[in-house]
Amino acid sequence: MWGPSCWSFSDVRVITRSASSAAHQKVCVVGGGPAGFYTAQHLLKACQDVQVDIYERLPVPFGLVRFGVAPDHPEVKNVISTFTQTAHHARCCYYGNVNVGTDVSVEELREAYHAVVLSYGAEGNRSMGVPGEDLEGVYPAKDFVGWYNGLPSNRELNPGLDCETAVILGQGNVALDVARILLSPIDELKKTDITQRSLDALAQSQVRRVLIVGRRGPLQIAGTIKELREMVNLPDTKPEMVASEFEGMAEALKVIPRPRKRLTELMLKTAVDPPAEKERQRRQAASRSWGLRFLRSPLEVLAGPDGARVAGIRLAVNRLEGTGDGSVAVPTGEVETMDCGLVITSIGYKSLPIDPAVPFDPRKAIVPNSLGRVQQAAGLYCSGWLKTGPVGVIATTMNNSFDTAHSVVEDLTSGCLDATSAKPGSTGIGPLLDKRGVKPVSFSDWEKINQEERRRGAAQGKPREKLLDVEEMLKTART
Amino acid sequence: RLKTSSGTNLVPCVKLCWKILELRGRCPVRFDMSDNKVTVHFVNRDGEKITAKGSPGDSLLDLVINEDLDFDGFGACEGTLACSTCHLVFSEEVYEKLGPVTDEEMDMLDLAYGLTDTSRLGCQVCLTRALEGMEARVPESVADIRQTQDSSS
């Protein structure tokens, strides 16, 4: 029991490191977010002879788990422990601070690896495509979320919060997250990993009313019940709904599946039912309000007297054609104007092409693929939002990534990837990066950044205070 | 769970020590670990049946983790009601014995693929003696791979 099975930690490291460089099948994953890590996890488990290298543009890993999940949803981030385990796997290596597309090309990766999996997600925004979209005070939700979550490229967003009413276009979970962060009591937010800068800005915020506007009706909202319930229960806020927008819902409830039914019931209860006495008093005392508005599409963002800053939004009034998920919003010709000083567009993220050598469908904004295999590109795969479009929670991405990994494993074992011929893997890419002056950040370097963030956070009673600047991350990594 | 760093299970060793102390009259406490367990039969996605034993009070997620059961992606949020990956399906008879479901659990369960009327989240179901011998099916977490959306068209 206490014999040869008890290696010392450093012995084990040495032995498994040499085992990993002996792993014959080399796979590279581009993108260190949930898709990348789940794909790697599945590959490592399914193949005992595979080495998986994860390349990530930022020094820090975890993608939207770090920069997308709301600060007041820390449990969702528990998946990080699984990702950390994967990164520590003997046959896995993380290379942060490597920009695929500029520091190294996809072609170069395909030469060095048997298989390349693209999982770099969706860093662009869908735009409304209406006049006034470029006015001050109009922000894509992705940028607003990136701002309060410490994404370096959104550090200087400085959204103007000195107006009373904010309008959010879109009714998915991102829209609900933004509404909740705009209206949450500061005392709640200050215990989270929200950035100090945005916390200070929100503490000064004048925003008291948030309207969440959708093109279609209550039965089509893309948000889910947990997030809606959080709005209903948000301290010091009251719902401000238009009861007539919910006419006919009670009938529709009878024939829909349970998830949609419970969500609609909650909306109806909040919008239509007279509240119990305690709730009535709570609403009366509330200093902030939120509401859902339906059947409205943006036509134009209107400027105030200075001509530069948003003061309102003109909306087309729609009617629905068809029912359920497939129903379509059709303009009626009527228009309406809402006064507001802040507009946040939450109508979808969008993937961007990072390398001309990779097939890309500009209409759907995805890499065309079948079961994760990129079309007309043997040895090239995709997983996560780049594969299916920017929809779904972490579990969706997990399953999607497992499927792609399954395709890679099938191809590695069936012989169609010529996995028997030796490929250099990272020993081929390392010298290229070196020559180009690119210094990758290792996972243990990330752990130094992690430790520093947690140290700074502890001083403020927060789980972490994120570093906002890539240079600072690199400096910390090199200590 | 008692293990050495190399994974050797120490529990039998501890049991033996207690037994020796009992027999020598030095241990006043009768330490019997054998009959305090509840047997659960899991049915994996490919139909494989896996039997495991847990203690009353353990959740089904605890059991899956403690016994190292190999269900892909199970329990991603570590039992904090922030995902639906510990989704399990039961027979009507067993479902009735599992106790009430909170709104919080229902909210996350509503997101589970292949939701049924007898579905629960494993992290919220705790073992009791009355559940001895229960069966829990791990459902598919995504459409069959051949039906996975083909984004080529």
Coordinates of C-alpha atoms in Angstrom, one line a residue, chain A residues 4-477:
Chain A
P4 CA 6.0 2.1 -5.5
S5 CA 2.5 3.5 -6.1
C6 CA 3.5 6.5 -3.9
W7 CA 5.5 8.7 -6.3
S8 CA 6.5 12.1 -5.1
F9 CA 4.7 15.0 -6.9
S10 CA 7.7 16.1 -8.9
D11 CA 8.5 12.5 -10.0
V12 CA 5.0 12.1 -11.3
R13 CA 5.3 15.4 -13.2
V14 CA 8.6 14.4 -14.9
I15 CA 7.2 11.0 -15.9
T16 CA 3.9 12.2 -17.2
R17 CA 5.5 15.1 -19.0
S18 CA 7.7 12.7 -21.0
A19 CA 4.7 10.6 -21.6
S20 CA 2.8 13.6 -23.0
S21 CA 5.5 14.5 -25.5
A22 CA 5.3 10.9 -26.6
A23 CA 1.6 11.1 -27.3
H24 CA 1.4 10.6 -31.0
Q25 CA -1.8 12.2 -32.1
K26 CA -1.6 16.0 -31.9
V27 CA -4.8 18.1 -31.8
C28 CA -5.0 21.8 -31.4
V29 CA -7.9 23.8 -30.1
V30 CA -8.3 27.5 -31.0
G31 CA -10.1 29.3 -28.3
G32 CA -9.9 28.8 -24.5
G33 CA -13.5 29.2 -23.6
P34 CA -16.1 26.6 -22.6
A35 CA -16.2 25.1 -26.1
G36 CA -12.4 24.7 -26.3
F37 CA -12.1 23.2 -22.9
Y38 CA -15.0 20.8 -23.2
T39 CA -13.7 19.7 -26.6
A40 CA -10.3 19.1 -25.1
Q41 CA -11.8 17.2 -22.1
H42 CA -13.7 14.8 -24.3
L43 CA -10.7 14.2 -26.6
L44 CA -8.4 13.4 -23.7
K45 CA -10.8 11.0 -22.2
A46 CA -11.6 9.2 -25.5
C47 CA -8.0 8.9 -26.8
Q48 CA -5.1 7.7 -24.7
D49 CA -2.6 8.7 -27.3
V50 CA -3.7 12.3 -28.0
Q51 CA -2.0 15.6 -27.0
V52 CA -4.3 18.5 -26.9
D53 CA -3.0 22.1 -27.1
I54 CA -5.3 25.0 -26.4
Y55 CA -4.5 28.4 -28.0
E56 CA -6.2 31.5 -26.6
R57 CA -5.8 35.1 -27.7
L58 CA -6.0 36.6 -24.3
P59 CA -3.5 35.7 -21.5
V60 CA -6.5 34.6 -19.4
P61 CA -8.6 31.5 -20.2
F62 CA -12.3 30.7 -19.9
G63 CA -13.9 33.0 -22.5
L64 CA -17.5 33.8 -21.8
V65 CA -17.5 32.0 -18.4
R66 CA -15.2 34.8 -17.3
F67 CA -16.5 37.6 -19.5
G68 CA -20.2 36.8 -20.2
V69 CA -21.7 35.1 -17.2
A70 CA -23.2 37.8 -14.9
P71 CA -21.2 38.6 -11.8
D72 CA -24.1 37.7 -9.6
H73 CA -24.3 34.2 -11.1
P74 CA -21.1 32.8 -9.6
E75 CA -22.4 29.2 -9.4
V76 CA -22.5 29.1 -13.2
K77 CA -18.7 29.6 -13.1
N78 CA -18.2 26.4 -11.2
V79 CA -17.4 24.8 -14.5
I80 CA -14.0 26.5 -14.2
S81 CA -12.9 23.7 -11.8
T82 CA -13.5 21.1 -14.6
F83 CA -11.6 23.3 -17.1
T84 CA -8.7 23.7 -14.6
Q85 CA -8.6 19.9 -14.3
T86 CA -8.4 19.6 -18.0
A87 CA -5.6 22.2 -18.3
H88 CA -3.7 20.2 -15.7
H89 CA -4.0 17.0 -17.6
A90 CA -0.6 15.5 -18.5
R91 CA -1.6 15.5 -22.2
C92 CA -3.0 19.0 -22.3
C93 CA -1.2 22.3 -22.7
Y94 CA -2.6 25.8 -22.6
Y95 CA -1.0 28.6 -24.6
G96 CA -2.5 32.0 -23.8
N97 CA -1.6 35.3 -25.4
V98 CA -1.4 33.7 -28.9
N99 CA -3.6 35.3 -31.5
V100 CA -4.5 32.7 -34.2
G101 CA -4.9 34.6 -37.4
T102 CA -2.2 37.2 -36.7
D103 CA 0.6 35.5 -34.6
V104 CA 0.2 32.1 -36.3
S105 CA -2.1 31.1 -39.2
V106 CA -4.6 28.3 -39.3
E107 CA -2.6 26.8 -42.2
E108 CA 0.5 26.7 -40.0
L109 CA -1.5 25.0 -37.3
R110 CA -2.9 22.5 -39.7
E111 CA 0.6 21.6 -40.8
A112 CA 1.8 21.0 -37.2
Y113 CA -1.3 19.2 -35.9
H114 CA -3.3 16.2 -37.1
A115 CA -6.5 18.0 -36.3
V116 CA -7.4 21.6 -35.6
V117 CA -10.6 22.5 -33.8
L118 CA -11.8 26.1 -34.1
S119 CA -13.8 27.2 -31.0
Y120 CA -13.2 30.9 -30.9
G121 CA -16.8 31.8 -30.4
A122 CA -18.6 35.0 -31.4
E123 CA -16.8 38.3 -30.7
G124 CA -18.9 40.5 -33.0
N125 CA -22.3 42.0 -32.6
R126 CA -25.5 41.9 -34.7
S127 CA -26.4 45.4 -35.5
M128 CA -29.9 46.8 -35.7
G129 CA -29.1 48.4 -39.0
V130 CA -31.1 51.5 -38.3
P131 CA -30.2 55.2 -38.4
G132 CA -28.9 56.6 -35.1
E133 CA -27.2 53.4 -34.1
D134 CA -23.9 55.2 -33.8
L135 CA -25.2 57.9 -31.4
E136 CA -23.6 58.3 -28.0
G137 CA -25.5 56.3 -25.5
V138 CA -26.2 53.3 -27.7
Y139 CA -24.2 50.1 -26.8
P140 CA -24.3 46.5 -27.9
A141 CA -25.1 44.3 -24.9
K142 CA -22.0 42.3 -25.5
D143 CA -19.9 45.4 -25.0
F144 CA -21.9 46.5 -21.9
V145 CA -21.5 43.0 -20.4
G146 CA -17.8 43.0 -21.4
W147 CA -17.5 46.4 -19.6
Y148 CA -18.9 45.2 -16.2
N149 CA -17.1 41.8 -16.6
G150 CA -13.7 43.3 -17.2
L151 CA -13.1 42.4 -20.8
P152 CA -9.9 44.4 -21.7
S153 CA -11.3 45.7 -25.0
N154 CA -14.4 47.1 -23.3
R155 CA -12.5 48.7 -20.5
E156 CA -13.0 52.3 -21.7
L157 CA -16.7 51.9 -22.6
N158 CA -17.7 54.4 -19.9
P159 CA -21.4 54.1 -20.6
G160 CA -23.5 57.2 -19.8
L161 CA -25.8 56.3 -16.9
D162 CA -27.1 59.7 -16.1
C163 CA -30.6 59.3 -17.6
E164 CA -33.7 57.9 -16.0
T165 CA -34.9 55.4 -18.6
A166 CA -32.9 52.7 -20.4
V167 CA -34.3 50.7 -23.3
I168 CA -32.9 47.3 -24.1
L169 CA -33.8 45.8 -27.5
G170 CA -34.1 42.0 -27.3
Q171 CA -35.6 39.7 -24.6
G172 CA -33.1 36.9 -24.2
N173 CA -31.1 36.1 -21.1
V174 CA -28.4 38.6 -21.9
A175 CA -31.0 41.4 -22.0
L176 CA -32.4 40.2 -18.6
D177 CA -28.8 40.1 -17.2
V178 CA -28.2 43.7 -18.4
A179 CA -31.5 44.9 -16.9
R180 CA -30.7 43.2 -13.6
I181 CA -27.2 44.7 -13.3
L182 CA -28.6 48.1 -14.2
L183 CA -31.2 47.9 -11.4
S184 CA -29.6 45.7 -8.7
P185 CA -28.9 47.3 -5.3
I186 CA -25.2 48.3 -5.1
D187 CA -24.9 46.4 -1.8
E188 CA -25.6 43.2 -3.7
L189 CA -23.3 43.9 -6.6
K190 CA -20.3 44.9 -4.4
K191 CA -19.9 41.3 -3.1
T192 CA -19.4 40.0 -6.6
D193 CA -16.5 40.0 -9.1
I194 CA -18.0 42.9 -11.0
T195 CA -15.2 45.3 -11.8
Q196 CA -14.6 48.1 -9.4
R197 CA -14.9 50.7 -12.2
S198 CA -18.3 49.6 -13.2
L199 CA -19.4 49.2 -9.6
D200 CA -18.5 52.9 -9.0
A201 CA -20.3 53.9 -12.2
L202 CA -23.4 52.0 -11.3
A203 CA -23.3 53.5 -7.8
Q204 CA -23.7 56.9 -9.5
S205 CA -26.2 55.8 -12.0
Q206 CA -29.4 57.8 -12.4
V207 CA -31.1 54.9 -14.3
R208 CA -34.4 54.1 -12.5
R209 CA -36.4 52.5 -15.2
V210 CA -35.5 49.8 -17.7
L211 CA -37.8 48.7 -20.6
I212 CA -36.9 45.4 -22.3
V213 CA -38.4 45.4 -25.8
G214 CA -39.0 42.5 -28.2
R215 CA -40.2 42.2 -31.8
R216 CA -42.7 39.5 -31.0
G217 CA -45.1 38.6 -28.2
P218 CA -44.9 37.2 -24.7
L219 CA -44.9 33.6 -25.9
Q220 CA -41.8 34.2 -28.0
I221 CA -39.4 35.6 -25.4
A222 CA -36.0 34.0 -25.5
G223 CA -35.2 34.5 -21.9
T224 CA -35.7 31.8 -19.3
I225 CA -37.6 31.6 -16.1
K226 CA -34.7 31.8 -13.7
E227 CA -33.7 35.2 -15.0
L228 CA -37.2 36.4 -15.2
R229 CA -37.9 35.4 -11.6
E230 CA -34.7 37.3 -10.6
M231 CA -36.3 40.5 -12.1
V232 CA -39.6 39.8 -10.4
N233 CA -37.8 39.4 -7.0
L234 CA -35.3 42.2 -7.5
P235 CA -35.2 44.3 -4.3
D236 CA -36.5 47.8 -4.5
T237 CA -37.9 47.4 -7.9
K238 CA -41.5 47.0 -9.3
P239 CA -42.8 45.6 -12.5
E240 CA -44.3 48.0 -15.0
M241 CA -46.1 46.0 -17.6
V242 CA -48.9 46.7 -20.0
A243 CA -51.7 44.3 -19.1
S244 CA -53.3 44.5 -22.5
E245 CA -50.2 43.1 -24.1
F246 CA -51.1 39.8 -22.4
E247 CA -54.6 39.4 -23.7
G248 CA -55.3 35.9 -24.8
M249 CA -52.4 34.3 -23.0
A250 CA -54.4 32.3 -20.6
E251 CA -56.0 30.4 -23.5
A252 CA -52.7 29.7 -25.1
L253 CA -51.3 28.3 -21.8
K254 CA -53.4 25.3 -22.1
V255 CA -51.6 23.7 -25.0
I256 CA -47.9 24.6 -24.5
P257 CA -45.1 22.5 -23.0
R258 CA -44.3 22.9 -19.3
P259 CA -41.1 25.2 -19.6
R260 CA -42.9 27.8 -21.8
K261 CA -46.0 27.4 -19.7
R262 CA -44.3 28.2 -16.4
L263 CA -42.5 31.1 -17.9
T264 CA -45.7 32.6 -19.3
E265 CA -47.6 32.0 -16.1
L266 CA -44.9 34.0 -14.2
M267 CA -45.2 36.8 -16.7
L268 CA -49.0 36.8 -16.5
K269 CA -49.0 36.7 -12.7
T270 CA -46.5 39.7 -12.6
A271 CA -48.3 41.7 -15.3
V272 CA -52.0 41.0 -14.8
D273 CA -52.8 39.5 -11.4
P274 CA -53.5 42.0 -8.6
P275 CA -50.7 41.5 -6.1
A276 CA -51.1 40.3 -2.5
E277 CA -51.0 43.0 0.1
K278 CA -47.4 42.5 1.1
E279 CA -46.3 42.6 -2.5
R280 CA -48.5 45.6 -3.2
Q281 CA -46.7 47.5 -0.4
R282 CA -43.3 46.4 -1.6
R283 CA -44.1 47.7 -5.1
Q284 CA -45.3 50.9 -3.8
A285 CA -42.1 51.5 -1.8
A286 CA -39.8 50.6 -4.7
S287 CA -37.7 53.3 -6.3
R288 CA -36.9 51.5 -9.5
S289 CA -39.0 49.8 -12.2
W290 CA -38.6 47.4 -15.1
G291 CA -41.0 46.2 -17.8
L292 CA -41.4 44.0 -20.8
R293 CA -42.7 45.6 -24.0
F294 CA -43.8 43.5 -27.0
L295 CA -44.4 43.7 -30.7
R296 CA -41.9 46.6 -31.2
S297 CA -39.0 46.8 -33.7
P298 CA -36.5 49.6 -33.8
L299 CA -36.8 52.0 -36.7
E300 CA -34.5 54.8 -35.7
V301 CA -32.6 56.0 -32.7
L302 CA -33.3 59.6 -32.1
A303 CA -30.8 62.2 -31.0
G304 CA -31.5 65.0 -28.4
P305 CA -31.0 68.7 -29.1
D306 CA -27.2 68.3 -29.2
G307 CA -27.6 65.9 -32.2
A308 CA -25.0 63.6 -30.7
R309 CA -26.6 61.7 -27.8
V310 CA -29.6 59.4 -27.8
A311 CA -32.8 60.9 -26.4
G312 CA -35.4 58.4 -27.7
I313 CA -36.1 55.6 -30.0
R314 CA -38.7 55.2 -32.7
L315 CA -40.3 51.8 -32.9
A316 CA -42.5 50.0 -35.4
V317 CA -45.6 48.4 -34.0
N318 CA -45.9 44.8 -35.1
R319 CA -48.5 42.1 -35.2
L320 CA -47.8 38.4 -35.1
E321 CA -48.3 36.0 -38.1
G322 CA -48.4 32.4 -37.1
T323 CA -48.1 31.0 -33.6
G324 CA -45.5 29.7 -31.3
D325 CA -41.8 29.7 -32.0
G326 CA -42.3 30.0 -35.7
S327 CA -44.4 33.1 -35.6
V328 CA -43.2 36.2 -37.4
A329 CA -43.4 39.9 -36.6
V330 CA -45.0 41.9 -39.3
P331 CA -45.2 45.7 -39.2
T332 CA -48.6 47.2 -38.9
G333 CA -47.6 50.6 -40.2
E334 CA -48.1 52.2 -36.8
V335 CA -45.1 53.8 -35.0
E336 CA -44.4 54.8 -31.5
T337 CA -41.6 56.7 -29.7
M338 CA -40.1 55.9 -26.4
D339 CA -38.0 58.5 -24.5
C340 CA -34.7 57.2 -23.1
G341 CA -31.1 58.2 -22.6
L342 CA -29.5 54.8 -22.9
V343 CA -30.1 52.1 -25.6
I344 CA -28.6 48.6 -25.3
T345 CA -29.0 46.3 -28.3
S346 CA -29.2 42.7 -27.2
I347 CA -30.1 41.1 -30.4
G348 CA -27.3 38.6 -30.8
Y349 CA -23.6 38.0 -30.8
K350 CA -21.9 37.2 -34.1
S351 CA -18.9 35.1 -35.1
L352 CA -16.2 36.7 -37.3
P353 CA -13.8 35.1 -39.7
I354 CA -10.3 35.1 -38.3
D355 CA -8.4 33.6 -41.2
P356 CA -9.1 33.7 -44.9
A357 CA -8.1 30.1 -45.3
V358 CA -11.1 29.0 -43.2
P359 CA -14.5 28.6 -44.9
F360 CA -17.0 31.0 -43.4
D361 CA -20.7 31.5 -44.1
P362 CA -21.3 35.3 -43.8
R363 CA -25.0 35.0 -43.9
K364 CA -25.3 32.7 -40.9
A365 CA -22.0 33.9 -39.5
I366 CA -20.7 30.4 -38.7
V367 CA -18.1 28.1 -40.1
P368 CA -20.0 25.7 -42.4
N369 CA -19.8 22.2 -41.0
S370 CA -21.4 18.8 -40.6
L371 CA -21.3 17.4 -37.1
G372 CA -18.4 19.7 -36.4
R373 CA -16.3 18.7 -39.5
V374 CA -15.6 21.8 -41.5
Q375 CA -16.7 21.4 -45.1
Q376 CA -14.0 20.9 -47.7
A377 CA -11.3 21.0 -45.1
A378 CA -10.1 17.7 -43.9
G379 CA -8.6 17.9 -40.4
L380 CA -10.4 21.1 -39.6
Y381 CA -13.3 21.1 -37.1
C382 CA -15.3 23.6 -35.1
S383 CA -17.2 23.6 -31.8
G384 CA -19.2 25.9 -29.7
W385 CA -21.0 29.0 -31.0
L386 CA -18.7 29.2 -34.1
K387 CA -20.3 25.9 -35.1
T388 CA -24.0 26.5 -34.4
G389 CA -24.4 30.2 -34.0
P390 CA -24.5 32.2 -30.7
V391 CA -27.3 30.5 -28.9
G392 CA -27.4 28.3 -25.8
V393 CA -26.1 28.1 -22.2
I394 CA -22.9 26.4 -21.1
A395 CA -24.5 22.9 -21.1
T396 CA -25.6 23.4 -24.7
T397 CA -22.0 24.3 -25.6
M398 CA -20.7 21.3 -23.6
N399 CA -22.9 18.9 -25.6
N400 CA -22.0 20.6 -28.9
S401 CA -18.3 20.3 -28.1
F402 CA -18.6 16.6 -27.1
D403 CA -20.2 16.0 -30.5
T404 CA -17.3 17.6 -32.3
A405 CA -14.8 15.8 -30.2
H406 CA -16.6 12.6 -31.1
S407 CA -16.1 13.4 -34.8
V408 CA -12.4 14.1 -34.3
V409 CA -12.0 10.8 -32.4
E410 CA -13.8 8.9 -35.2
D411 CA -11.5 10.4 -37.8
L412 CA -8.4 9.8 -35.8
T413 CA -9.2 6.2 -35.3
S414 CA -10.6 5.5 -38.8
G415 CA -7.4 6.5 -40.5
C416 CA -8.9 9.3 -42.6
L417 CA -6.6 11.8 -40.8
D418 CA -3.4 10.0 -41.4
A419 CA -2.8 10.1 -37.7
T420 CA 0.1 7.6 -38.0
S421 CA 2.4 10.0 -39.6
A422 CA 4.3 12.1 -37.0
K423 CA 3.4 15.7 -36.6
P424 CA 5.4 18.2 -34.5
G425 CA 2.5 19.8 -32.6
S426 CA 3.6 22.6 -30.3
T427 CA 7.3 21.9 -31.0
G428 CA 6.6 23.1 -34.5
I429 CA 4.6 26.2 -33.5
G430 CA 6.9 27.2 -30.6
P431 CA 9.8 28.3 -32.8
L432 CA 7.5 30.3 -35.1
L433 CA 6.0 32.2 -32.2
D434 CA 9.4 32.8 -30.8
K435 CA 10.7 34.2 -34.1
R436 CA 7.7 36.5 -34.2
G437 CA 8.3 37.8 -30.6
V438 CA 5.2 36.1 -29.2
K439 CA 5.5 34.9 -25.7
P440 CA 2.8 32.4 -24.7
V441 CA 1.3 32.5 -21.3
S442 CA 1.2 29.1 -19.6
F443 CA -1.6 27.8 -17.4
S444 CA 0.6 28.2 -14.3
D445 CA 1.2 31.8 -15.5
W446 CA -2.6 32.2 -15.5
E447 CA -2.6 30.8 -12.0
K448 CA -0.4 33.7 -10.9
I449 CA -2.8 36.2 -12.5
N450 CA -5.6 34.3 -10.8
Q451 CA -3.9 34.5 -7.4
E452 CA -3.3 38.3 -7.8
E453 CA -6.9 38.9 -8.8
R454 CA -8.1 37.0 -5.8
R455 CA -5.7 38.9 -3.5
R456 CA -6.9 42.2 -4.8
G457 CA -10.6 41.1 -4.5
A458 CA -10.1 39.9 -0.9
A459 CA -9.1 43.4 0.1
Q460 CA -12.5 44.6 -1.1
G461 CA -14.6 41.6 0.1
K462 CA -15.0 40.4 -3.4
P463 CA -14.1 37.0 -4.9
R464 CA -11.6 38.7 -7.2
E465 CA -10.7 42.1 -8.7
K466 CA -10.1 41.4 -12.4
L467 CA -7.0 42.8 -14.1
L468 CA -8.4 44.9 -16.9
D469 CA -5.3 45.4 -19.0
V470 CA -3.5 42.8 -21.1
E471 CA -0.1 44.4 -20.3
E472 CA -0.7 44.2 -16.6
M473 CA -1.8 40.5 -17.1
L474 CA 1.4 39.8 -18.9
K475 CA 3.5 41.6 -16.3
T476 CA 1.9 39.6 -13.5
A477 CA 2.3 36.4 -15.5

